[in-house]
Coordinates of C-alpha atoms in Angstrom, one line a residue:
Chain A
M1 CA -49.6 -219.9 138.4
G2 CA -48.5 -217.9 135.3
S3 CA -47.9 -214.3 136.0
K4 CA -48.5 -211.6 133.4
K5 CA -45.3 -209.8 134.3
E6 CA -42.3 -211.3 132.4
K7 CA -39.5 -212.7 134.5
Q8 CA -36.8 -210.2 134.9
L9 CA -33.2 -210.8 135.8
P10 CA -32.2 -209.5 139.2
E11 CA -30.2 -206.3 138.8
D12 CA -27.6 -207.2 141.3
V13 CA -26.5 -210.2 139.3
L14 CA -26.6 -208.2 136.1
F15 CA -24.2 -205.7 137.5
S16 CA -22.0 -207.8 139.6
D17 CA -21.5 -210.8 137.3
I18 CA -22.7 -210.0 133.8
F19 CA -21.7 -206.4 133.1
T20 CA -18.3 -206.8 134.6
K21 CA -17.6 -209.3 131.8
L22 CA -18.3 -206.8 129.0
S23 CA -15.8 -204.5 127.4
A24 CA -15.8 -200.8 128.5
K25 CA -17.4 -199.9 125.2
S26 CA -20.3 -202.3 125.7
V27 CA -20.9 -201.1 129.3
L28 CA -21.1 -197.5 128.2
A29 CA -23.6 -198.5 125.5
L30 CA -25.8 -199.8 128.3
K31 CA -26.6 -196.3 129.5
P32 CA -29.7 -195.7 127.3
V33 CA -31.2 -199.1 128.0
K34 CA -32.8 -198.3 131.4
K35 CA -33.1 -195.0 133.3
S36 CA -31.6 -196.3 136.6
W37 CA -28.6 -197.8 134.7
Y38 CA -27.4 -194.4 133.7
S39 CA -26.3 -193.8 137.4
S40 CA -25.7 -197.4 138.3
I41 CA -23.0 -197.6 135.8
K42 CA -21.2 -194.7 137.5
N43 CA -21.7 -196.2 140.9
P44 CA -18.2 -196.4 142.5
E45 CA -18.7 -200.0 143.7
F46 CA -19.5 -201.1 140.2
V47 CA -16.6 -199.1 138.7
D48 CA -14.2 -200.8 141.2
R49 CA -15.6 -204.2 140.4
F50 CA -15.3 -203.6 136.7
L51 CA -11.7 -202.5 137.0
A52 CA -10.8 -205.5 139.1
N53 CA -12.3 -207.8 136.5
S54 CA -10.5 -206.1 133.6
F55 CA -7.3 -207.8 134.7
N56 CA -9.1 -211.2 134.3
R57 CA -10.7 -210.6 130.9
P58 CA -8.7 -211.6 127.8
D59 CA -9.8 -208.3 126.2
G60 CA -9.5 -206.3 129.4
T61 CA -6.2 -204.6 128.8
S62 CA -5.1 -202.5 125.8
L63 CA -2.0 -200.7 124.6
L64 CA -2.1 -196.9 124.3
L65 CA -0.1 -195.3 121.5
T66 CA 0.3 -191.7 120.7
T67 CA 1.6 -189.4 118.1
H68 CA 2.0 -185.7 117.5
D69 CA 1.4 -184.1 114.1
Q70 CA 3.6 -181.0 113.9
A71 CA 1.7 -179.6 110.9
S72 CA -1.7 -179.6 112.4
G73 CA -0.7 -179.3 116.0
Q74 CA -2.8 -182.3 117.0
Q75 CA -2.0 -185.0 119.5
Y76 CA -3.5 -188.4 118.6
F77 CA -4.3 -191.2 120.9
I78 CA -4.7 -194.7 119.6
S79 CA -5.5 -197.9 121.3
S80 CA -5.1 -201.5 120.5
T81 CA -6.3 -204.5 122.4
T82 CA -3.8 -207.0 123.8
D83 CA -6.3 -209.8 123.4
E84 CA -4.1 -212.9 123.0
R85 CA -6.8 -214.7 121.1
L86 CA -6.4 -212.4 118.1
D87 CA -3.6 -212.8 115.7
S88 CA -3.6 -209.2 114.6
R89 CA -5.2 -206.5 116.5
P90 CA -7.3 -203.7 115.3
V91 CA -6.3 -200.2 116.3
C92 CA -8.7 -197.5 116.9
L93 CA -8.4 -193.8 117.1
L94 CA -9.5 -192.7 120.5
S95 CA -9.1 -189.0 120.7
V96 CA -7.5 -186.0 119.1
L97 CA -6.3 -183.1 121.2
E98 CA -5.7 -179.7 119.7
T99 CA -2.5 -178.5 121.1
G100 CA 0.5 -176.5 120.1
A101 CA 3.5 -178.2 121.5
E102 CA 4.0 -181.9 121.6
L103 CA 2.5 -183.4 124.7
S104 CA 4.1 -186.0 127.0
V105 CA 2.1 -188.9 128.3
S106 CA 3.0 -190.5 131.7
Q107 CA 2.4 -194.0 132.8
N108 CA -1.1 -195.1 133.6
V109 CA -2.7 -195.4 137.0
N110 CA -5.6 -197.8 137.0
G111 CA -6.1 -197.2 133.3
M112 CA -5.9 -193.5 133.3
F113 CA -3.1 -191.3 131.9
L114 CA -1.7 -187.9 132.6
V115 CA -1.0 -185.9 129.4
H116 CA 1.0 -182.7 129.8
T117 CA 3.3 -180.3 128.2
R118 CA 6.9 -181.5 128.0
P119 CA 8.8 -180.1 130.8
H120 CA 12.0 -179.3 128.9
E121 CA 10.6 -177.1 126.2
T122 CA 11.7 -173.5 125.8
F123 CA 11.3 -171.7 129.1
Y124 CA 9.4 -168.5 129.0
R125 CA 7.9 -166.4 131.8
D126 CA 4.3 -166.6 131.1
R127 CA 4.1 -170.2 129.9
V128 CA 0.9 -172.0 130.7
D129 CA 1.2 -175.7 130.8
D130 CA -1.5 -178.0 129.3
V131 CA -2.3 -180.8 131.8
Y132 CA -5.0 -183.3 131.2
V133 CA -6.2 -186.5 132.8
F134 CA -7.2 -188.9 130.0
N135 CA -9.2 -192.1 130.3
P136 CA -8.9 -194.0 127.0
S137 CA -11.6 -196.5 128.0
T138 CA -14.3 -193.8 128.1
R139 CA -12.4 -191.4 125.8
E140 CA -12.9 -188.6 128.3
Y141 CA -10.3 -186.1 129.2
L142 CA -10.3 -183.6 132.0
S143 CA -8.4 -180.4 131.5
L144 CA -6.8 -179.2 134.8
P145 CA -6.5 -175.5 135.7
P146 CA -2.9 -174.3 135.3
L147 CA -0.5 -174.5 138.3
P148 CA 0.7 -170.9 138.7
N149 CA 4.4 -170.6 137.9
R150 CA 6.6 -170.4 140.9
A151 CA 9.4 -167.9 141.7
S152 CA 12.8 -169.1 140.9
K153 CA 15.3 -169.4 143.8
T154 CA 18.3 -168.7 141.6
W155 CA 16.8 -165.7 140.0
P156 CA 14.3 -164.3 142.5
G157 CA 11.7 -162.0 141.1
S158 CA 11.5 -164.0 138.0
N159 CA 9.2 -167.0 137.7
M160 CA 11.4 -168.9 135.4
N161 CA 10.5 -172.3 136.5
M162 CA 9.7 -175.6 134.9
I163 CA 7.1 -177.9 136.3
S164 CA 7.1 -181.7 135.8
Y165 CA 3.9 -183.5 136.3
F166 CA 3.2 -186.9 137.7
F167 CA 0.1 -189.0 138.3
G168 CA -0.8 -191.4 141.1
F169 CA -3.5 -193.0 143.2
D170 CA -3.7 -192.4 146.9
V171 CA -4.9 -195.7 148.2
G172 CA -5.8 -194.3 151.6
S173 CA -8.2 -191.6 150.4
K174 CA -9.0 -193.4 147.2
D175 CA -8.2 -190.3 145.3
Y176 CA -6.3 -189.8 142.0
K177 CA -3.7 -187.0 142.5
V178 CA -1.7 -185.0 140.0
V179 CA 1.6 -183.8 141.4
G180 CA 3.5 -180.9 139.9
V181 CA 7.2 -180.7 140.8
C182 CA 8.5 -177.2 140.5
C183 CA 12.1 -177.2 139.3
D184 CA 14.3 -174.2 139.5
V185 CA 15.6 -173.6 136.1
G186 CA 18.8 -172.1 137.4
A187 CA 19.7 -175.1 139.5
P188 CA 22.8 -177.0 138.1
G189 CA 22.1 -180.0 136.1
L190 CA 18.3 -179.4 136.4
R191 CA 18.2 -181.4 139.6
V192 CA 15.7 -181.1 142.3
E193 CA 17.1 -181.2 145.8
G194 CA 16.7 -179.9 149.3
E195 CA 13.3 -178.3 149.8
V196 CA 11.0 -178.5 146.8
E197 CA 7.7 -176.9 146.1
L198 CA 5.0 -179.3 145.0
G199 CA 1.6 -178.6 143.5
I200 CA -1.0 -181.3 144.3
F201 CA -4.4 -181.6 142.6
G202 CA -6.8 -184.3 143.8
L203 CA -9.5 -185.3 141.4
A204 CA -12.1 -186.1 144.1
G205 CA -13.0 -183.7 146.8
G206 CA -14.4 -181.0 144.5
L207 CA -11.5 -178.6 144.9
K208 CA -10.9 -176.7 141.7
A209 CA -7.4 -175.5 142.5
W210 CA -4.0 -176.8 143.2
R211 CA -2.6 -177.1 146.8
V212 CA 1.0 -176.0 147.2
V213 CA 3.2 -177.8 149.7
N214 CA 6.9 -177.6 150.6
V215 CA 8.6 -180.9 151.0
D216 CA 12.1 -182.1 151.7
V217 CA 13.7 -184.3 149.0
P218 CA 16.1 -186.8 150.6
V219 CA 18.1 -187.2 147.4
S220 CA 18.6 -185.0 144.4
F221 CA 16.8 -186.3 141.3
N222 CA 16.2 -185.4 137.7
P223 CA 12.5 -184.5 137.4
C224 CA 12.4 -185.4 133.7
T225 CA 12.5 -189.1 134.6
P226 CA 9.2 -190.9 134.4
G227 CA 7.4 -191.8 137.6
I228 CA 5.7 -195.1 138.4
C229 CA 2.8 -195.3 140.9
V230 CA 2.3 -198.4 142.9
N231 CA 1.1 -198.9 146.5
G232 CA -0.1 -195.3 146.7
A233 CA 3.3 -193.7 146.0
I234 CA 5.1 -192.3 142.9
H235 CA 8.5 -193.8 142.3
W236 CA 11.6 -192.5 140.4
L237 CA 14.8 -194.3 139.7
V238 CA 17.7 -192.2 140.8
K239 CA 20.5 -193.9 138.8
D240 CA 23.6 -192.2 140.1
K241 CA 22.6 -192.7 143.7
R242 CA 21.4 -196.3 143.0
V243 CA 18.1 -195.7 144.9
I244 CA 14.5 -195.3 144.2
L245 CA 12.9 -192.1 145.4
A246 CA 9.3 -192.6 146.5
F247 CA 6.6 -189.9 147.1
D248 CA 3.8 -191.2 149.4
L249 CA 0.6 -189.6 148.2
G250 CA -1.2 -190.0 151.5
L251 CA 1.5 -188.7 153.8
E252 CA 2.8 -186.3 151.1
R253 CA 6.4 -187.1 152.0
F254 CA 9.4 -188.5 150.2
R255 CA 11.4 -191.6 151.2
V256 CA 14.2 -193.6 149.7
I257 CA 14.1 -197.3 148.7
K258 CA 17.5 -199.0 148.3
L259 CA 18.1 -201.1 145.2
G260 CA 18.8 -204.7 146.1
D261 CA 22.3 -206.1 145.7
G262 CA 23.2 -206.8 142.2
I263 CA 20.7 -204.6 140.5
G264 CA 22.3 -202.5 137.9
I265 CA 25.8 -203.5 138.8
D266 CA 27.1 -203.1 135.3
T267 CA 24.5 -200.7 134.0
L268 CA 24.1 -198.0 136.6
L269 CA 26.5 -195.1 137.1
G270 CA 26.4 -195.2 140.8
D271 CA 29.2 -195.9 143.2
A272 CA 28.4 -199.4 144.4
D273 CA 31.9 -200.2 145.8
G274 CA 32.2 -197.0 147.6
D275 CA 35.6 -196.0 146.1
G276 CA 34.4 -192.5 145.1
Y277 CA 34.3 -193.3 141.4
G278 CA 31.5 -194.4 139.2
N279 CA 32.0 -197.1 136.5
D280 CA 32.6 -199.7 139.1
G281 CA 34.6 -202.6 138.0
E282 CA 36.2 -200.7 135.2
E283 CA 39.4 -199.0 134.7
E284 CA 39.3 -195.4 135.9
E285 CA 40.3 -193.9 132.7
E286 CA 38.9 -190.4 132.1
D287 CA 39.1 -190.3 128.4
D288 CA 36.6 -189.1 125.9
D289 CA 35.0 -192.5 125.3
D290 CA 34.1 -192.8 128.9
R291 CA 32.5 -189.4 129.0
E292 CA 30.5 -190.2 125.9
D293 CA 29.4 -193.5 127.5
E294 CA 28.4 -191.7 130.6
F295 CA 26.3 -189.2 128.7
E296 CA 24.6 -192.0 126.8
E297 CA 23.9 -193.7 130.0
E298 CA 22.5 -190.6 131.5
T299 CA 20.2 -189.9 128.7
S300 CA 19.3 -193.6 127.9
V301 CA 16.0 -194.9 129.2
W302 CA 17.8 -198.0 130.5
P303 CA 17.8 -199.3 133.2
C304 CA 14.3 -198.2 134.0
L305 CA 11.4 -198.6 136.4
I306 CA 8.3 -200.3 135.1
Q307 CA 5.1 -201.6 136.7
V308 CA 4.3 -205.3 136.3
G309 CA 1.0 -206.2 137.8
S310 CA 0.9 -204.4 141.1
Y311 CA 4.7 -204.5 141.6
L312 CA 7.5 -202.2 140.9
A313 CA 10.3 -203.6 138.8
V314 CA 13.7 -202.5 137.4
L315 CA 14.5 -203.6 133.9
E316 CA 18.0 -203.8 132.5
Y317 CA 19.9 -205.7 129.9
D318 CA 23.4 -206.7 128.9
D319 CA 24.9 -208.4 125.8
V320 CA 23.2 -211.6 126.6
E321 CA 20.0 -211.3 128.6
L322 CA 17.2 -209.1 129.8
R323 CA 16.9 -208.9 133.6
M324 CA 13.8 -207.9 135.5
W325 CA 14.1 -207.2 139.2
V326 CA 10.7 -207.3 140.8
L327 CA 10.1 -205.6 144.2
K328 CA 8.0 -208.5 145.5
D329 CA 8.0 -207.5 149.1
Y330 CA 7.6 -203.7 149.2
Q331 CA 7.6 -203.3 153.0
N332 CA 10.8 -205.3 153.5
E333 CA 12.5 -204.2 150.2
Q334 CA 12.9 -207.7 148.9
W335 CA 13.7 -208.1 145.2
V336 CA 13.2 -211.2 143.0
M337 CA 15.2 -211.5 139.7
E338 CA 14.0 -213.0 136.5
S339 CA 15.8 -213.1 133.2
M340 CA 15.5 -214.2 129.7
D341 CA 17.7 -214.2 126.6
Y342 CA 16.8 -212.0 123.7
P343 CA 17.2 -212.3 119.9
Y344 CA 20.5 -210.9 118.6
D345 CA 18.8 -208.6 116.2
W346 CA 17.1 -206.6 119.0
N347 CA 18.9 -203.3 119.4
L348 CA 17.9 -202.5 122.9
M349 CA 19.6 -199.2 122.9
H350 CA 16.6 -198.0 120.8
A351 CA 14.0 -199.9 122.7
L352 CA 11.5 -198.3 125.0
P353 CA 10.2 -200.7 127.7
C354 CA 6.9 -200.2 129.5
G355 CA 5.0 -202.3 132.0
S356 CA 1.9 -204.4 131.9
S357 CA -0.9 -205.5 134.1
H358 CA 0.4 -209.0 134.4
T359 CA 3.1 -209.9 136.8
S360 CA 6.5 -210.7 135.1
E361 CA 5.3 -209.5 131.7
F362 CA 6.3 -206.3 130.0
F363 CA 6.1 -204.6 126.5
L364 CA 9.0 -203.4 124.4
C365 CA 8.8 -201.0 121.6
L366 CA 11.8 -202.0 119.6
N367 CA 12.1 -199.1 117.2
H368 CA 11.5 -196.2 119.5
N369 CA 13.2 -192.9 118.4
T370 CA 14.5 -194.5 115.2
G371 CA 12.1 -192.5 113.0
S372 CA 10.0 -195.4 111.9
S373 CA 6.3 -194.5 111.8
I374 CA 4.8 -197.8 112.9
P375 CA 6.0 -199.1 116.3
K376 CA 7.4 -202.6 116.4
I377 CA 6.1 -204.0 119.7
V378 CA 6.8 -207.3 121.5
C379 CA 5.4 -208.6 124.7
C380 CA 7.9 -210.5 126.8
D381 CA 6.9 -213.1 129.3
M382 CA 9.8 -213.4 131.8
E383 CA 8.3 -216.5 133.5
R384 CA 8.3 -218.5 130.3
S385 CA 11.2 -216.7 128.7
T386 CA 9.2 -216.2 125.6
Y387 CA 8.0 -213.2 123.6
R388 CA 5.2 -212.6 121.2
R389 CA 5.0 -210.0 118.5
I390 CA 2.0 -207.6 118.6
N391 CA 0.7 -207.3 115.0
F392 CA -1.6 -204.4 114.1
V393 CA -4.4 -204.8 111.6
E394 CA -4.9 -201.3 110.3
Q395 CA -1.8 -199.3 109.5
F396 CA -3.0 -196.1 111.2
E397 CA -5.0 -195.0 108.2
K398 CA -6.2 -191.7 109.7
I399 CA -2.7 -190.5 110.3
D400 CA -0.2 -189.7 107.6
S401 CA 2.5 -192.1 108.6
S402 CA 5.1 -190.6 106.3
T403 CA 5.4 -187.5 108.4
V404 CA 4.6 -188.6 111.9
S405 CA 5.8 -191.5 114.0
V406 CA 3.6 -193.4 116.5
S407 CA 5.1 -194.3 119.9
L408 CA 4.0 -196.7 122.5
V409 CA 2.9 -195.2 125.8
G410 CA 1.9 -198.2 127.9
C411 CA -0.5 -201.1 128.6
Y412 CA -3.6 -200.3 130.6
P413 CA -6.6 -202.0 132.1
E414 CA -10.1 -200.8 131.1
N415 CA -11.6 -198.5 133.7
I416 CA -15.0 -196.9 133.2
M417 CA -14.6 -194.3 135.9
P418 CA -16.2 -191.1 134.9
L419 CA -13.9 -188.0 135.2
P420 CA -15.2 -185.2 137.4
K421 CA -16.4 -182.0 135.8
I422 CA -14.3 -179.0 136.8
Chain B
M1 CA -47.6 -238.1 145.6
K2 CA -43.9 -237.6 146.0
K3 CA -41.9 -237.9 142.8
L4 CA -38.5 -239.4 143.3
K5 CA -35.9 -238.4 140.8
F6 CA -32.7 -240.4 140.8
I7 CA -29.7 -238.9 139.2
G8 CA -26.9 -241.5 139.2
N9 CA -25.8 -244.6 137.6
P10 CA -28.6 -245.8 135.3
L11 CA -27.7 -249.4 136.0
L12 CA -28.6 -249.1 139.7
Q13 CA -32.4 -249.2 139.8
S14 CA -33.4 -249.9 143.3
R15 CA -33.0 -248.1 146.6
E16 CA -31.3 -251.1 148.3
K17 CA -28.4 -250.9 145.8
I18 CA -27.9 -247.3 146.7
N19 CA -27.6 -248.0 150.4
M20 CA -25.3 -250.9 149.9
S21 CA -22.5 -248.8 148.2
S22 CA -20.7 -247.6 151.2
D23 CA -17.8 -245.8 149.6
K24 CA -20.0 -243.0 148.2
K25 CA -22.1 -240.7 150.3
W26 CA -25.5 -239.8 149.0
L27 CA -27.8 -236.8 149.8
T28 CA -31.4 -236.2 149.1
L29 CA -32.2 -232.7 148.0
K30 CA -35.8 -231.6 148.0
T31 CA -37.1 -228.5 146.2
T32 CA -39.6 -227.0 148.6
E33 CA -41.5 -225.1 146.0
D34 CA -42.7 -228.1 144.1
N35 CA -41.7 -231.0 146.4
E36 CA -39.4 -232.8 144.0
E37 CA -36.7 -235.0 145.5
F38 CA -33.3 -235.6 144.0
V39 CA -30.8 -238.2 145.2
V40 CA -27.2 -237.1 144.5
E41 CA -23.7 -238.0 145.5
E42 CA -22.3 -235.7 148.2
S43 CA -19.3 -234.9 146.1
V44 CA -21.6 -233.5 143.4
A45 CA -23.9 -231.6 145.8
I46 CA -21.1 -229.8 147.6
M47 CA -20.3 -227.9 144.4
S48 CA -22.9 -225.6 145.9
N49 CA -21.3 -223.6 148.6
V50 CA -24.6 -223.4 150.4
I51 CA -25.0 -227.2 150.6
K52 CA -21.4 -227.6 151.4
N53 CA -21.7 -225.4 154.4
M54 CA -24.8 -227.2 155.6
V55 CA -23.0 -230.6 155.3
E56 CA -19.9 -229.3 157.1
D57 CA -22.0 -227.8 159.9
G58 CA -23.6 -231.1 160.4
C59 CA -27.1 -229.8 159.9
A60 CA -27.7 -231.8 156.7
S61 CA -30.1 -234.6 157.8
S62 CA -31.5 -237.2 155.5
V63 CA -33.3 -234.7 153.3
I64 CA -32.0 -231.2 152.6
P65 CA -34.7 -228.7 151.8
V66 CA -33.9 -226.3 148.9
P67 CA -36.2 -223.3 148.7
R68 CA -36.5 -221.0 145.7
V69 CA -35.3 -223.4 143.2
K70 CA -37.8 -225.2 141.0
G71 CA -37.6 -228.9 140.2
N72 CA -36.6 -228.6 136.5
A73 CA -33.9 -226.1 137.3
M74 CA -32.6 -228.4 140.0
G75 CA -32.4 -231.3 137.6
K76 CA -30.3 -229.2 135.2
I77 CA -28.1 -228.0 137.9
I78 CA -27.3 -231.5 139.2
E79 CA -26.6 -232.6 135.6
F80 CA -24.1 -229.7 135.3
C81 CA -22.4 -230.4 138.6
K82 CA -22.2 -234.1 137.9
K83 CA -20.4 -233.5 134.6
H84 CA -18.0 -231.0 136.2
T85 CA -17.2 -233.4 139.0
E86 CA -16.6 -236.4 136.7
E87 CA -14.8 -234.7 133.8
S88 CA -11.4 -233.0 134.1
D89 CA -10.6 -232.4 130.4
E90 CA -11.0 -228.6 129.8
K91 CA -11.9 -229.1 126.2
V92 CA -14.6 -231.6 126.9
L93 CA -16.1 -229.4 129.6
K94 CA -16.1 -226.4 127.3
E95 CA -18.1 -228.3 124.7
F96 CA -20.5 -229.7 127.3
D97 CA -21.1 -226.1 128.7
A98 CA -21.8 -224.7 125.2
E99 CA -24.4 -227.4 124.5
F100 CA -25.8 -227.3 128.0
L101 CA -26.3 -223.5 127.9
N102 CA -28.1 -223.7 124.6
L103 CA -31.3 -222.6 126.3
G104 CA -34.0 -220.0 126.0
P105 CA -33.6 -216.8 128.0
D106 CA -36.2 -217.9 130.6
A107 CA -34.4 -221.1 131.4
L108 CA -31.1 -219.4 131.4
Y109 CA -32.3 -216.8 134.0
D110 CA -33.8 -219.5 136.2
L111 CA -30.4 -221.3 136.1
M112 CA -28.6 -218.1 136.9
V113 CA -30.8 -217.1 139.8
S114 CA -30.5 -220.6 141.2
A115 CA -26.8 -220.8 140.7
N116 CA -26.4 -217.5 142.5
F117 CA -28.6 -218.6 145.3
L118 CA -26.9 -221.9 145.7
E119 CA -23.5 -220.3 145.3
I120 CA -22.2 -222.6 142.5
K121 CA -19.4 -220.4 141.2
V122 CA -18.5 -222.5 138.1
L123 CA -22.1 -222.6 136.9
L124 CA -22.7 -218.9 137.6
D125 CA -19.6 -218.0 135.7
S126 CA -20.6 -220.0 132.7
V127 CA -24.2 -218.7 132.6
T128 CA -23.2 -215.1 133.1
T129 CA -20.5 -215.3 130.4
K130 CA -23.1 -216.7 128.1
V131 CA -25.5 -213.8 128.9
A132 CA -22.7 -211.3 128.5
D133 CA -21.9 -212.7 125.1
M134 CA -25.6 -212.5 124.2
I135 CA -25.7 -208.7 124.8
K136 CA -22.3 -207.7 123.5
G137 CA -22.5 -205.3 120.6
K138 CA -26.3 -205.3 120.6
S139 CA -28.4 -202.1 120.3
S140 CA -30.3 -200.8 123.4
E141 CA -33.6 -202.1 122.0
E142 CA -32.1 -205.6 121.4
I143 CA -30.7 -205.6 124.9
R144 CA -34.1 -204.7 126.3
N145 CA -35.6 -207.6 124.5
I146 CA -33.0 -210.1 125.6
L147 CA -33.0 -209.1 129.3
K148 CA -36.8 -208.4 129.3
I149 CA -36.5 -204.8 130.4
E150 CA -39.1 -202.1 129.9
N151 CA -38.1 -199.0 128.2
D152 CA -38.5 -196.2 130.7
L153 CA -36.6 -193.4 128.9
S154 CA -38.2 -190.6 127.0
A155 CA -37.3 -190.0 123.4
E156 CA -35.2 -186.9 124.4
E157 CA -33.3 -188.8 127.1
I158 CA -32.5 -191.6 124.6
E159 CA -31.3 -189.0 122.1
E160 CA -29.2 -187.2 124.6
S161 CA -27.6 -190.4 125.8
R162 CA -26.9 -191.4 122.2
R163 CA -25.1 -188.1 121.6
E164 CA -23.0 -188.4 124.7
N165 CA -21.4 -191.7 123.9
C166 CA -22.0 -192.1 120.1
W167 CA -18.7 -193.8 119.6
T168 CA -19.9 -196.8 121.6
R169 CA -22.3 -197.6 118.8
Q170 CA -19.8 -197.2 116.0
E171 CA -17.3 -199.7 114.5

């Protein structure tokens, strides 16, 4: 009964149950093992399954950090695993991009990030923006063709415009889309309102150019605020109107989501009691202090939108506690609040929050913008009201930490999706 | 000559004693490939989704035929299911699993294929995690040996693949 051919494992079990348990690095190392595996690993079904399981693996999510070295003009990307089983986590250098100006990195969508030229750099007519889609799990990046600069409405004939880029995933067409919002530099306060021109670039579909659409914006917003993509739409927090602006990537239309009662009562500028003045609940003194506070509130990152698991959440703080409002029921706009106390020595004014792949958990970089070279990162668990410090093993040896500072971008799940070639 | 394997309380030796205990339901599983019979508690047997569905649909008569699974694999599977039904302490189960899965690749694969066929999620998870750990960080050649795969790439193809993702072999 003995057969000469050795028993082989059925390939479907290999891919569906074994390879989904490996790290992205290990899966990619499987390519040269067998000819058919080279393409099986890129199979969309396997890619989806792998991504779904990344949320379950203890080493399935990582932190992305970045830094820009002015001297060499290079942008570095570094990752660190969030594996709870490790006391201190190794960091590894993922990629180095040669670039002139410092690049901005937006929040991740299924583990991929959008890297682009900062929108508020010096404006010049022939500026060409750098826009990349970066997958830290495969260390691949895709350079997008430039979105042609648009004519300015304020100064027609001149294309003095600024483009803000955002990234999202259209659930309906299963396509990753980059959205460029063209902002008229001449507009007061750099707000986008009324009719706006958007450039849309979908990664699938083989198109190698941007599509330009004209869309109505229901509420004016500052395009320099970060966007968060959940449920197939990109969201921005419009603080002074106390709403969330959402751009549906499938319908390619904007809509407004109201903030639940109580959200940002003390911390948002907006006019909650409808008396025509901001600073609700306070005396209406128009002295210098108030104006300074307003400016600080305008430029502060708090309160902010983050992604926790598959939900959108607003994070805010006061003297005593951190509060997270999670939009648990997206359709019916139902919010759930969780809070926790925080240590007295955390100066949250200098903290940069970002989301995580686990519901009710988020990361805080406590020394953002303070000039320190190594980020001090904690992970807060709202459900248990606890936090844990993220300790790094290597002190970023490859980067001269005396001249550059490393900042936290976000927490992402591992995704082995190959980027299309353009 | 039918071989009857009894997996249960070692103190109960005879068939009469089995039939007298009315609070537990027993099933007989028969591996059709080699005609081995196993008498098991229903609560243990239904860890397999396939058997569970058969019992719930009422088509489980006195003897349930189980194709594709060999006798020795069946014995191991029942041992696993029994332990996981009796024990609730996570730590004890973890130690048991580690010891239990200390098998050669052939036995592991038999177990995996059978667990997949019988739809026993807990066992499949344990075995697949073990196999995943076995291939983590290994070279292509080592992986081929462990999973018993023939090398069907040419030298150039291997070299090209190596260059494409060389960082996956570093660190």
